[in-house]
Short mmCIF file of C-alpha atoms in Angstrom, two decimals:
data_model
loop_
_atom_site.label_atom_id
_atom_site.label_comp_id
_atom_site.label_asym_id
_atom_site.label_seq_id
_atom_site.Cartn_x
_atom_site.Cartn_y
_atom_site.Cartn_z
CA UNK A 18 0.00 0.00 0.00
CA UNK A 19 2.81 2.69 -0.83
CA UNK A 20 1.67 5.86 -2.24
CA UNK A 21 1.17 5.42 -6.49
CA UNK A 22 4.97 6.61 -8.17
CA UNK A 23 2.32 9.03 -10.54
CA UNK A 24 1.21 10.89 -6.89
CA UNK A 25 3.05 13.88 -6.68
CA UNK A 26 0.06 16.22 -6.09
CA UNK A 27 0.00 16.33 -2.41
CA UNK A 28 -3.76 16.13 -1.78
CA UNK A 29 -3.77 13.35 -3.62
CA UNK A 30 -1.07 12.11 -1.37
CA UNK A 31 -3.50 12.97 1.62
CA UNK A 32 -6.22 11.67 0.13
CA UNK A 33 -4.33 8.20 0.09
CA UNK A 34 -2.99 8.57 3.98
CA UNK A 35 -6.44 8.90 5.02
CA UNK A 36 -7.60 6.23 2.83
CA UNK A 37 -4.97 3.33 3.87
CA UNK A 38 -5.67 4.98 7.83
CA UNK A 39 -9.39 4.52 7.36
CA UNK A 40 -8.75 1.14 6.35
CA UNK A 41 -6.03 0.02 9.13
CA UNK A 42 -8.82 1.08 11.68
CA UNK A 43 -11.63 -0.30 9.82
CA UNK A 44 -9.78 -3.82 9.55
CA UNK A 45 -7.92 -3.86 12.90
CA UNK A 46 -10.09 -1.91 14.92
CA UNK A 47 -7.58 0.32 16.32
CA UNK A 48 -6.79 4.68 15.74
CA UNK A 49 -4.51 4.55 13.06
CA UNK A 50 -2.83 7.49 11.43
CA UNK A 51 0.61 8.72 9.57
CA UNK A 52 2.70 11.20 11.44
CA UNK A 53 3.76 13.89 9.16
CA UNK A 54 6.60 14.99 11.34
CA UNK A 55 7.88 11.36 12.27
CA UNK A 56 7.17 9.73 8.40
CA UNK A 57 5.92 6.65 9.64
CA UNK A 58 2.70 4.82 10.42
CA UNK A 59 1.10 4.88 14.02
CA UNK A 60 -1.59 3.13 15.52
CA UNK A 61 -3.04 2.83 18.76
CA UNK A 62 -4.21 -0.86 19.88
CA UNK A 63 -6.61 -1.76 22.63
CA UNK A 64 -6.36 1.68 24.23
CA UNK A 65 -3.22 0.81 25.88
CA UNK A 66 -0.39 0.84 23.78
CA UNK A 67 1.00 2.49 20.39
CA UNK A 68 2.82 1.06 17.79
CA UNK A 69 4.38 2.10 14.84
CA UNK A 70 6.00 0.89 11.11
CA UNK A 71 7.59 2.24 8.44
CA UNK A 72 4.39 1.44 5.80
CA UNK A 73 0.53 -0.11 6.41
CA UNK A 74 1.81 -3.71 5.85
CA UNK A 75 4.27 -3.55 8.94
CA UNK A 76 2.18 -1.42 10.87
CA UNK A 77 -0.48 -4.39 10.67
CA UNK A 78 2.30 -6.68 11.33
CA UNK A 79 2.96 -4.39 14.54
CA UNK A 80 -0.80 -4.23 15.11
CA UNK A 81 -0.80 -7.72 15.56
CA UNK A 82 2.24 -8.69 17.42
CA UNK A 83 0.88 -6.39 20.37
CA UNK A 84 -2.16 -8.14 20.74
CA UNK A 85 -0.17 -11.36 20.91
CA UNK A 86 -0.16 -12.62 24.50
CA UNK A 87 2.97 -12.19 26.41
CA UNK A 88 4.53 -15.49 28.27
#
């Protein structure tokens, strides 16, 4: 889910953060957002904890791995 090579407009750009964010929280049930300043992918799972990734793949990869229970 990387932003199209052709997107160079930057509300298109926008448009296609919100989209893939939508779409993190829709699937994962979690806040999910990209931080402008940091350049990377953030969501916040269960209410208790945030985790972040450097695209949407890994951040559901990340999303995951925190719910996993801890031994």
């Amino acid at each position: 889910m990387s932003v199209p090579r052709y997107a160079r407009d930057r509300r298109t750009v926008e448009h296609y953060r919100r989209r893939v964010a939508a779409e993190l929280a829709r699937r994962f049930d979690v806040l999910a957002w990209f931080g402008l300043q940091t350049g990377q992918w953030w969501a916040m799972v269960d209410g208790r904890c945030f985790v972040q990734a450097v695209d949407p793949e890994r951040l559901g990869e990340q999303i995951m791995s925190a719910r996993r229970p801890r031994s």
